[in-house]
Every structure is written in C-alpha cells, then in structure tokens.
PDB file of C-alpha atoms in Angstrom:
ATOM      1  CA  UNK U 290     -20.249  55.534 -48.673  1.00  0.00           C
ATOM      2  CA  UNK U 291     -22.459  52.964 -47.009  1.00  0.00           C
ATOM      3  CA  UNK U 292     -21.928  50.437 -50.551  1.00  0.00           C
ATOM      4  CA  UNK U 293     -18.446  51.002 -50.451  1.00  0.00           C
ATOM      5  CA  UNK U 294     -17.704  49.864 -46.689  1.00  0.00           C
ATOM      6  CA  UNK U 295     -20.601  46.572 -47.634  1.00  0.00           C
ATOM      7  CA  UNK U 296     -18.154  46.049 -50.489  1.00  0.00           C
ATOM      8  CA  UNK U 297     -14.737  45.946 -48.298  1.00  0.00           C
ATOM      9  CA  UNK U 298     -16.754  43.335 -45.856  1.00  0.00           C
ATOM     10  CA  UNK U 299     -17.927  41.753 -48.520  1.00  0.00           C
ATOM     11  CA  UNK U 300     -14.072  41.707 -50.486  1.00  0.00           C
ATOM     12  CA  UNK U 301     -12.410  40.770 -46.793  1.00  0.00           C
ATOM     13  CA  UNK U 302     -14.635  37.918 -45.912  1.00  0.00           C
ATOM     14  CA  UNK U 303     -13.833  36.761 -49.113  1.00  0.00           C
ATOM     15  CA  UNK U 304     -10.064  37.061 -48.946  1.00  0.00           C
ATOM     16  CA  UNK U 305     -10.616  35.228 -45.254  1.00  0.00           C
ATOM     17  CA  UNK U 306      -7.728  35.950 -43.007  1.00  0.00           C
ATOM     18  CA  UNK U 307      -4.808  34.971 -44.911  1.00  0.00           C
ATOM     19  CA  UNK U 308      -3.935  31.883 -44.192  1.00  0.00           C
ATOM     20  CA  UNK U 309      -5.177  28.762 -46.095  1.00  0.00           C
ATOM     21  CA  UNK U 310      -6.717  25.661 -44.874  1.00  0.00           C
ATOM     22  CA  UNK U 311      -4.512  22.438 -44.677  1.00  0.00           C
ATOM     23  CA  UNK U 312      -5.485  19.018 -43.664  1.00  0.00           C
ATOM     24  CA  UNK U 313      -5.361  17.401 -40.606  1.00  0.00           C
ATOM     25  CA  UNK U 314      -1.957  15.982 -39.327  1.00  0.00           C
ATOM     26  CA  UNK U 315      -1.963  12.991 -37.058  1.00  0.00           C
ATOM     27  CA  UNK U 316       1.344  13.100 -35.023  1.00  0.00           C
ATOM     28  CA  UNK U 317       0.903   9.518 -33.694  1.00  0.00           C
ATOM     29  CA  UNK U 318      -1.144   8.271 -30.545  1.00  0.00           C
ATOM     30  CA  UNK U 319      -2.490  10.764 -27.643  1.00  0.00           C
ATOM     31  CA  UNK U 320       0.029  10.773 -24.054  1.00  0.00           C
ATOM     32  CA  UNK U 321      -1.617   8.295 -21.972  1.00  0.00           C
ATOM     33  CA  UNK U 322       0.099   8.120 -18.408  1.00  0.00           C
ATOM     34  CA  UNK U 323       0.867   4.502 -18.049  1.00  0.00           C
ATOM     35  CA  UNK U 324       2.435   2.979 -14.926  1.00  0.00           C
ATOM     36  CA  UNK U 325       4.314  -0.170 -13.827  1.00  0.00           C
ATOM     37  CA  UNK U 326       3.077  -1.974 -10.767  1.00  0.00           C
ATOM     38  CA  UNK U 327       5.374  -2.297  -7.569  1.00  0.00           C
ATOM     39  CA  UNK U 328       5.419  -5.814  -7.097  1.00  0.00           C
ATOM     40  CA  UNK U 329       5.139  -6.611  -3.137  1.00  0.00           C
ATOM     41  CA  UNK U 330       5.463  -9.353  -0.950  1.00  0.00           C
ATOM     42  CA  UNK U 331       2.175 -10.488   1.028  1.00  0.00           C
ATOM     43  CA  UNK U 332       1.932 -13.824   3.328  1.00  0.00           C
ATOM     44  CA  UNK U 333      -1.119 -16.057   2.863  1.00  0.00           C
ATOM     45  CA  UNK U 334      -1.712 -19.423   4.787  1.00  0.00           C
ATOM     46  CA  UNK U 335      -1.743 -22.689   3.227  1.00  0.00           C
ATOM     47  CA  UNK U 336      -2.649 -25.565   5.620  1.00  0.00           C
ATOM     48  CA  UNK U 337      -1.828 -22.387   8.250  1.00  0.00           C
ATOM     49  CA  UNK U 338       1.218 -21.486   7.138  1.00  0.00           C
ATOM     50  CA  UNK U 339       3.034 -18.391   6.143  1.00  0.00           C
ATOM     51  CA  UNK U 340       3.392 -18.545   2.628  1.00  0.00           C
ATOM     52  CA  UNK U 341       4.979 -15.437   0.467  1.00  0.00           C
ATOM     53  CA  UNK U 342       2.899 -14.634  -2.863  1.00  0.00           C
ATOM     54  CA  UNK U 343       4.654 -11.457  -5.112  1.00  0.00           C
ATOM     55  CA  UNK U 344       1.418  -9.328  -5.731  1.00  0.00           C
ATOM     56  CA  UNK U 345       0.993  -5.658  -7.851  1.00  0.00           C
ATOM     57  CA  UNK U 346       0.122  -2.655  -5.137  1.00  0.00           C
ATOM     58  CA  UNK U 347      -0.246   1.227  -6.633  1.00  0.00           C
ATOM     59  CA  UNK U 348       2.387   2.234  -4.590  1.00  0.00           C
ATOM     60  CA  UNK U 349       4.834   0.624  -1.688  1.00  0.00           C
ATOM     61  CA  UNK U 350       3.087   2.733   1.144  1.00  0.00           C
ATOM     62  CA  UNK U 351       2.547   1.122   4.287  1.00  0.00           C
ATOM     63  CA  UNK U 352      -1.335   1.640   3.570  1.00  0.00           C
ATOM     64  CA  UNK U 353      -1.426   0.237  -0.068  1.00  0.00           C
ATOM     65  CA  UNK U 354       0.896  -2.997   0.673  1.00  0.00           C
ATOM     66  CA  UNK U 355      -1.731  -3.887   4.267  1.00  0.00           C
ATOM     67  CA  UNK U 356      -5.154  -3.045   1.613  1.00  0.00           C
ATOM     68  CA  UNK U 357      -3.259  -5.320  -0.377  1.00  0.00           C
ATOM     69  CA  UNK U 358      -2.601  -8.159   1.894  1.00  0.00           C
ATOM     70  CA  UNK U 359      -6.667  -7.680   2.825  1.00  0.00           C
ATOM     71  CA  UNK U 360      -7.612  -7.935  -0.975  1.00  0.00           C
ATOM     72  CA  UNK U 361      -4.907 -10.901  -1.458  1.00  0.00           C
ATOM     73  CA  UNK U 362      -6.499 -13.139   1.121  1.00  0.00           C
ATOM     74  CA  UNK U 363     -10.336 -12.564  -0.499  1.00  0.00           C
ATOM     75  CA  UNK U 364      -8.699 -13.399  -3.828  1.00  0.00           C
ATOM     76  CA  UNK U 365      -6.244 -15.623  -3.586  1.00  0.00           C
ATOM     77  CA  UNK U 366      -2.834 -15.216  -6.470  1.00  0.00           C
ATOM     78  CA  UNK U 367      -2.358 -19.638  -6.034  1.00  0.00           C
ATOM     79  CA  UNK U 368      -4.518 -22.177  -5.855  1.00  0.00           C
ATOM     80  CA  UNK U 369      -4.948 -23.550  -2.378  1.00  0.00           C
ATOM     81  CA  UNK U 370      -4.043 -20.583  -0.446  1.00  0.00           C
ATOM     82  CA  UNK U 371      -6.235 -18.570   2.182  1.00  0.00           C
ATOM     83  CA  UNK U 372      -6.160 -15.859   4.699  1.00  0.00           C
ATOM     84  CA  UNK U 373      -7.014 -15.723   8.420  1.00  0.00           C
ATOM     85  CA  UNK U 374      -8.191 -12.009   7.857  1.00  0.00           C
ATOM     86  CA  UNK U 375     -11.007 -12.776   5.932  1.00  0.00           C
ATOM     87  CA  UNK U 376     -13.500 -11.797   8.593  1.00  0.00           C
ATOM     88  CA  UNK U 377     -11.683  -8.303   9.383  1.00  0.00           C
ATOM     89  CA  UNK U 378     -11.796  -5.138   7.446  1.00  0.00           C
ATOM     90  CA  UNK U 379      -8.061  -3.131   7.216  1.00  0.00           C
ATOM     91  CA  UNK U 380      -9.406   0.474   8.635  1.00  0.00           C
ATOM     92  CA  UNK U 381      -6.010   2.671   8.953  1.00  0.00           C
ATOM     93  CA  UNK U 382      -2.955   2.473   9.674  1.00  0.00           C
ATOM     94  CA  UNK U 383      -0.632   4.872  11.782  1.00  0.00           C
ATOM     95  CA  UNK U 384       3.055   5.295  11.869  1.00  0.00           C
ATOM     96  CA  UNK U 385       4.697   6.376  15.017  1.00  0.00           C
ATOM     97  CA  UNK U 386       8.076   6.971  16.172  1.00  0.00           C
ATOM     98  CA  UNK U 387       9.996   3.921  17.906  1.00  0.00           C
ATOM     99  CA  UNK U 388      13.401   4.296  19.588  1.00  0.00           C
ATOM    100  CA  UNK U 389      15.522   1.402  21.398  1.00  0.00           C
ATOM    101  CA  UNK U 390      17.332   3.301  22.844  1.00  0.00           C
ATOM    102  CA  UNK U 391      14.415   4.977  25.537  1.00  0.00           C
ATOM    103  CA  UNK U 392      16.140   6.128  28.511  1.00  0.00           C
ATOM    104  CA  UNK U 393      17.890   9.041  26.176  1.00  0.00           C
ATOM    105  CA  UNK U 394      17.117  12.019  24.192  1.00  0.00           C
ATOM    106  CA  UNK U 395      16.443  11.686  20.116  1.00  0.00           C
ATOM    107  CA  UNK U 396      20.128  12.130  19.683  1.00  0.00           C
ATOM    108  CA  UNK U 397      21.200  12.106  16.031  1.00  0.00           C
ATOM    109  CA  UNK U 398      23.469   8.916  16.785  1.00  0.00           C
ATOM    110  CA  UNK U 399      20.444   6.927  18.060  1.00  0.00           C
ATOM    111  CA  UNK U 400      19.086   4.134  16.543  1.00  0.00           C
ATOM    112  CA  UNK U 401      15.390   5.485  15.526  1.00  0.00           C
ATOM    113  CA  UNK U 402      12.930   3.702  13.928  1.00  0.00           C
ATOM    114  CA  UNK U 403       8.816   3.745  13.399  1.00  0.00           C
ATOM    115  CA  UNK U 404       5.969   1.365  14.783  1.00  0.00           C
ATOM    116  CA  UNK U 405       3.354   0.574  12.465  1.00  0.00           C
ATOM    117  CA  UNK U 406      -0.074   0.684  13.734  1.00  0.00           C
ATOM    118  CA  UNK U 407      -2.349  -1.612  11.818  1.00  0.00           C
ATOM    119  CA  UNK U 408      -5.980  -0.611  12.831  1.00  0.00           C
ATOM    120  CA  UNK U 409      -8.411  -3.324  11.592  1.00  0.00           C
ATOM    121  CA  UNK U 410     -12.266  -3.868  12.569  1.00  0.00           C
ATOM    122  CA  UNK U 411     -13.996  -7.056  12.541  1.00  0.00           C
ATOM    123  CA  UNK U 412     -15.952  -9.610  15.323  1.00  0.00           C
ATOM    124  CA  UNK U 413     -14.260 -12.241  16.248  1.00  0.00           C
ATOM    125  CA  UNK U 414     -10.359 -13.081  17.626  1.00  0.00           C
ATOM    126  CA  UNK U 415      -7.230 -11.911  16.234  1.00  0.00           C
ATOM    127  CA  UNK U 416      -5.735 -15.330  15.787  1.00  0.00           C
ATOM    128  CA  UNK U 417      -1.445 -15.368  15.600  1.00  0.00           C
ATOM    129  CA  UNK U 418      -1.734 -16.480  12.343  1.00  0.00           C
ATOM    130  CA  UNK U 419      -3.765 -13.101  11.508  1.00  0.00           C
ATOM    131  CA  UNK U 420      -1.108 -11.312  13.286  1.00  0.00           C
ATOM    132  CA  UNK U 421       1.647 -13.339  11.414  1.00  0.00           C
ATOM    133  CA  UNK U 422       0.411 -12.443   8.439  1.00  0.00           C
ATOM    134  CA  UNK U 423      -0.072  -8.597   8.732  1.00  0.00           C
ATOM    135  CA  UNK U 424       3.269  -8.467  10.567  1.00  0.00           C
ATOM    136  CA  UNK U 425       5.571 -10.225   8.250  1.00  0.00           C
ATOM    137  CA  UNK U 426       4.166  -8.916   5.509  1.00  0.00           C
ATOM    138  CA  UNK U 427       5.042  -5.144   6.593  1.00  0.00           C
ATOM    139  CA  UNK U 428       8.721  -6.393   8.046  1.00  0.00           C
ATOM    140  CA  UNK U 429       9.487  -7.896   4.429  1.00  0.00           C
ATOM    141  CA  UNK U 430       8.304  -4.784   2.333  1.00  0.00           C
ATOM    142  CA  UNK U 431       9.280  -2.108   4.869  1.00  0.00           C
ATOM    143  CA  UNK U 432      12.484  -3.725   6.300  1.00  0.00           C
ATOM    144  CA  UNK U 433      14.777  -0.555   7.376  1.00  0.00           C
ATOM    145  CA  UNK U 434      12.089   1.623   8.564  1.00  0.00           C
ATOM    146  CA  UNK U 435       9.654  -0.495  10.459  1.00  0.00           C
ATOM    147  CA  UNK U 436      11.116  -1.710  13.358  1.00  0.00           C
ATOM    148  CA  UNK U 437       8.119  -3.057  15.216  1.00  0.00           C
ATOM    149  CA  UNK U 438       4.224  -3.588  14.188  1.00  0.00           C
ATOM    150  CA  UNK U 439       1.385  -3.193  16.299  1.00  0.00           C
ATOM    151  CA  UNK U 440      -2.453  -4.872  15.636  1.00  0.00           C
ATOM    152  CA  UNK U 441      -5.615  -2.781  17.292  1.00  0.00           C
ATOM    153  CA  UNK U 442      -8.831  -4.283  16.717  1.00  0.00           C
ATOM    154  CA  UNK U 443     -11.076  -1.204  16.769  1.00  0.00           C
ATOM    155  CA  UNK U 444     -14.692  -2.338  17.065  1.00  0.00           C
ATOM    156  CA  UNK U 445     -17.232  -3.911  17.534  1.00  0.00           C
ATOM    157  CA  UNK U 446     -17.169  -4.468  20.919  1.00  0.00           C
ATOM    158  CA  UNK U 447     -13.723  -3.091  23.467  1.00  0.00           C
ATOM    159  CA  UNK U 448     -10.815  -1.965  21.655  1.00  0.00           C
ATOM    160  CA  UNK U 449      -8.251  -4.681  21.487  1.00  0.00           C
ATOM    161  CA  UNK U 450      -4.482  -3.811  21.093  1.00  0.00           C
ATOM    162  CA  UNK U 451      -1.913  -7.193  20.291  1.00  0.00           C
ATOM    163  CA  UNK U 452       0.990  -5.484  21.510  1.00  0.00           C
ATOM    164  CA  UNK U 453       4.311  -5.044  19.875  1.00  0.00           C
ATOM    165  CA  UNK U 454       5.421  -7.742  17.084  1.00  0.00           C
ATOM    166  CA  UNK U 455       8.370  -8.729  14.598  1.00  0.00           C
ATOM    167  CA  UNK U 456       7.966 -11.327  12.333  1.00  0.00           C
ATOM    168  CA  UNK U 457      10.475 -13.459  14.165  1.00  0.00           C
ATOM    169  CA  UNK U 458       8.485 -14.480  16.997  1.00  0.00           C
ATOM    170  CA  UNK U 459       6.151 -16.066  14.130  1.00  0.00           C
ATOM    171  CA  UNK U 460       8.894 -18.543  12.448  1.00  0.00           C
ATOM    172  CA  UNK U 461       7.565 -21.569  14.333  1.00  0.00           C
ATOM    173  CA  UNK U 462       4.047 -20.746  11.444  1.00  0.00           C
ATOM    174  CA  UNK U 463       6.533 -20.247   8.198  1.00  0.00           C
ATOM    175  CA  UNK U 464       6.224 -23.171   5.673  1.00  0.00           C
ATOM    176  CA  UNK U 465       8.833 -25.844   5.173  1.00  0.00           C
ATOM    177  CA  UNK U 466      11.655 -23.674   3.270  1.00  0.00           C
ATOM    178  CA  UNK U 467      10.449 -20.263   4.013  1.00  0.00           C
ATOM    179  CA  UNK U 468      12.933 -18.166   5.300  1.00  0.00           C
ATOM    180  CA  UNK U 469      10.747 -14.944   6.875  1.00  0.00           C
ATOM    181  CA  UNK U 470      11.794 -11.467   7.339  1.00  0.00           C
ATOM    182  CA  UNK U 471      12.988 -10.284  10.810  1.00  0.00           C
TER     183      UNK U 471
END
C-alpha cells in the first residue's frame, strides 16, 4: 500500500498542477506617478527692485510658494537678480482669520478674509525690500484669499513683528513696467 501511494506522488508531481508554463508577457512600461509643476510667481530684486520670475513649486500652498521664494533668492532663475532674504531662514507660516468689517459678528454677508503670518529667523533687519518681496509674492499667488500679510522675525534676539502689509504700499520698489499685485 505504501508503493502504491509513493507511486501517485510520484505520477502527480509529474503531471504538475495542470496548467502549463508560458512565457513572460511584457504589457509595456511600469505606472510611474509623474506630476506637472505649478508654476508660481516669486519677486527677486535687481538693482533693488521688485522683479517677477515664474518658478516650479510642488504645490500652490502658502508654505511651498514662501520656501520657494527663500530657495529662488539663493539660486537665482536670471542672471543679475538677488534677494534681500538671503540672510533669513523661512521657519512657518500661519494663516489666521482677517475681517474688515470688525465691529460685527462673522455674518455670512461679511467680507472675510485670512492674514498670512510669515515666521522667518535670521540676525540682522528686516529691510522693506525683504518685506516687499515676501508680501507681493503671497498677494500675486494667493490673490482672493489673502487679504493682508504679516512678517515676525522669531529669533535670535526679541521677537520682531512688521505689522500688517499689502503689496501696494511697496509700488514706489517695483521695476520700470512692473505692474504688482494689490
């Protein structure tokens, strides 16, 4: 009885499972996730003045386009253009509500907006150009929803906040023909 069930083993390995071996198939190239860029706006300084450059960012977050304005000015897009936040390090940023409208309730017909805290570190002064360039920057890629931007300077040293800004106030720095956001 024992050679008998060897021999079925035996005959079914053999046999294999019924199916027979093909070749491999290629179907064509593996998924890859590709993505486009979002092509911001950023302001750089040449001879100190606001400048727009188109750059790539991941994504069109209020985050990702400032990191991007901070990587811009260390690596310039043009020839011959620099950045007056070179010496200063982009360490959050912080959206808050803003309303113009202050001495009422959030009604639904009020006109409510956000404030965009820029929180940067570095020694040194915050020059207007610096604040220029942060705040036009945001008011150009984040037009409808950013009413107002506001610079800390965290540390070293006291913590330093520039105050409420639109990129209006700034037109007197734009360079001959540039038209700047609000």
């Amino acid at each position: 009885m024992r050679w008998l069930a060897c021999l079925l083993v035996a005959a079914l390995m053999l046999c294999g499972c019924g199916l027979s071996p093909t070749d491999v198939q290629d179907y064509g190239r593996p998924p890859v996730i590709s993505y486009s860029p979002t092509w911001v706006t950023v302001y750089l300084l040449r001879d100190n003045r606001l400048e727009p450059v188109k750059v790539p960012v991941v994504s069109d977050s209020a985050k990702n386009i400032i990191d991007t304005l901070f990587r811009a000015g260390k690596q310039p897009p043009k020839a011959g253009l620099t950045s007056a936040l070179n010496d200063f390090s982009h360490y959050d940023t912080k959206t808050t509500r803003y309303s113009d409208n202050t001495d009422q309730r959030n009604e639904p017909d009020d006109n409510l907006g956000y404030r965009l805290n820029v929180i940067i570190t570095g020694e040194g002064k915050v020059t207007e150009e610096a604040l220029a360039q942060i705040t036009c920057t945001i008011r150009q890629n984040k037009q409808e929803s950013i009413w107002s931007v506001e610079v800390t300077r965290l540390f070293p040293g006291t913590p330093e906040t520039m105050g409420d800004r639109g990129c209006f106030e700034y037109r007197n720095l734009a360079a001959p023909g540039v038209r700047l956001p609000p």
